[in-house]
């Protein structure tokens, strides 16, 4: 077999479908959020406005976060030096886990090297340890949750997105005495809609199921203290496991779960991708700790974030741009096919210095390819106007569909 040729053909297939991923090479500048320098292939540079960062509030550049990380690196050095079990549990990790547990009103929390790993490790362990466990999973759940559920080798029933009736049908059909785990997200990252958490918890109570909630796109952003949608809706105590990331609104890197002391202990004790990997750098833990502490009182940032998002959606609607029905800070604009989505993104980048990455299958279903905008508190009215001007031009040049304003 010609191995190189085989894999090159796999790449060609993606290119022909128009969904080959090209990374923009950027350098962000602390203090100038959302501006970044873009490095081009021809060796030149360009300044762009980033419209698709998941560092939703710019916390990755916050002076207090940077200072905490500088201090930690000078005090302790760069890395943890081992797995959590073998010399890698630093004071910084313990402090951060305490803070995260308190943030979500739980007894304990556990850190992972990413949100992806936290989902993969926790779901595969929890469901995998319970013989005969049946998982009930929202059809739009993130790839990391799907990896965890697969890893558990449990029986899985998929319910239609946010569809309580379908979920109840599936729960009713399952054996009464089987252990059950309902797995879902709060804010869905590509549509910006929000799960009916209370009603799902009611169903969990009725059918004796555990609940696992991914709050990755909500922590730092919702709730009085930024604890997420479950905090906003007073439901944190009804969720068995809350999972979050330190890489999005917290602005650093890493992932975690918060739950009862027993559940945290069992994942700590059994999850392979927690046990057999070097602990997160204490520098990252120190930065994340400071960021969470700042976020707990950052109501002004959260309010401004929501206002910017509402303003962007309104501007899109007024211009007949097909903004999808999001009820969160996420602003998706429907394009509907992969090559057009790529061309639209390229034109915005090259002609307007506007960076928004095309979102294609398998991140979203085919036919719903989109541009996903994440306005931050630092995006100004001028930036919004410039973006709308660019989009109007792109929509005209490529003959993309508009909706009645
Ligand atoms: C990004 C994301 C994750 C993974 O978090 P990372 O910290 O980036 O690994 C998990 N769940 C959802 C819904 C996400 O969007």
mmCIF file of C-alpha atoms in Angstrom, residues 85 134 216:
data_model
loop_
_atom_site.group_PDB
_atom_site.id
_atom_site.type_symbol
_atom_site.label_atom_id
_atom_site.label_comp_id
_atom_site.label_asym_id
_atom_site.label_seq_id
_atom_site.Cartn_x
_atom_site.Cartn_y
_atom_site.Cartn_z
ATOM 1 C CA UNK A 85 -0.334 11.269 41.979
ATOM 2 C CA UNK A 134 -27.976 3.669 30.098
ATOM 3 C CA UNK A 216 -18.367 25.217 29.026
#
